[in-house]
């Protein structure tokens, strides 16, 4: 059946006017009536901010400025495309690097120039049919309702559509990994691999090995996998993570470099490489990666002042204070309103002035850093606040150091990696037992808060218990135990009171948040089941 394009609104992003006209001519011949065009990536983003499009056709190479990969990254980051919109990347060449870079940001499909009417219509129709079929799943993923998305996957699988079965199973397994239901994910991957040898299912099995903590086995399996599927970039990322988990940062560095050789335009991977090179004191690799991240960041939504700061610090390690100062000036021009960037600039200025042995001049950036910390506090990124804690300790402001570290520990107590970073900093600059003592006190404080709330709940003082946990969650938004306790109490309140759609929505939002902060399925899954039962028994509480 021929698809009706009459109602579809299409955005064409292409820097060459003659090619835009050719694409528009093909689209008009297909019956398209609503076409908007943009000659640059920036204008493409502007158009997506102005209105919703059903289809975006975007060239990868857009001259100076944003490329197609960066356009898609920004569109996804700010949710400028609806869950059922189609984004097709267009490339002019079939080189390995270009194709891998285009696919790295996961467009719905891609086309190689030149293409004809049949090729374009076939790709668009295929994408639209797939999007429409998966709409019930993608809609829930888009708003963060992962458990509902899983239920919708199961409904589609029950229909027995052989053509779509594998695609839906992949989504179902990916969602199982998101909620850390590794048992369900493993079952799906095993079922698929018994039928045929599919790369993503093989990789999924290895990812589960990683999450089980068997890092050596993960490394061995990933090495074999990459030997078999050298173009699957995601495998390099997991291999680097596995090496890092084993403490083998040098091999992790080599692995990320291999991935970047294949797809050099992905800024997030360049940033990871730069941080890893910093860890291993590989200054030249760090400089190269930070410089790449700075250049890519000029047109990317993921561009960060931390890339400038990292590059400047790499120059300081090479005794190039002048180069570091130049980068600081560039950073200040690019990021002048962002609190993180302003504090980062002040801290960097302190380090540059120290390197130049100019202690008197360094006093001014110290004052600036303290003022910014006082002004923005918890709004500042946690890594930057940890650096601020170090600076405040070294300058003798011990009270501020204690305050920052206590808050960072409370907020990130379940993040073992970051707690480890706090421990390292304290051991290096404050004292060996400082972090352990502080962490111990805060853990006891959290236990006391939890016990107080639970005791109030047991006494039947539901409102008081809710108030305790709501206040705690506001102060410590990433604390798993507090979030779980709050959820259990609200669920109990829902079960024992009249139907309340607002409370139901609140519980679902907390469940979605619990998934994001890493609460595993075996702890959160039962709460989702209870909420589903409440919604089933009380239709008034169901979302419209």
Short mmCIF file of C-alpha atoms in Angstrom, two decimals, residues 67 83 92 118 195 214 297 382 399 413 453 482:
data_model
loop_
_atom_site.label_atom_id
_atom_site.label_comp_id
_atom_site.label_asym_id
_atom_site.label_seq_id
_atom_site.Cartn_x
_atom_site.Cartn_y
_atom_site.Cartn_z
CA UNK A 67 27.55 18.80 11.25
CA UNK A 83 9.28 10.04 19.88
CA UNK A 92 28.19 11.99 0.46
CA UNK A 118 12.65 5.10 -4.96
CA UNK A 195 18.25 -19.40 16.97
CA UNK A 214 33.42 -10.64 36.15
CA UNK A 297 32.51 21.34 21.42
CA UNK A 382 30.00 17.60 41.88
CA UNK A 399 34.75 24.74 57.82
CA UNK A 413 26.62 7.90 49.01
CA UNK A 453 10.80 7.98 59.16
CA UNK A 482 15.72 7.30 51.17
#
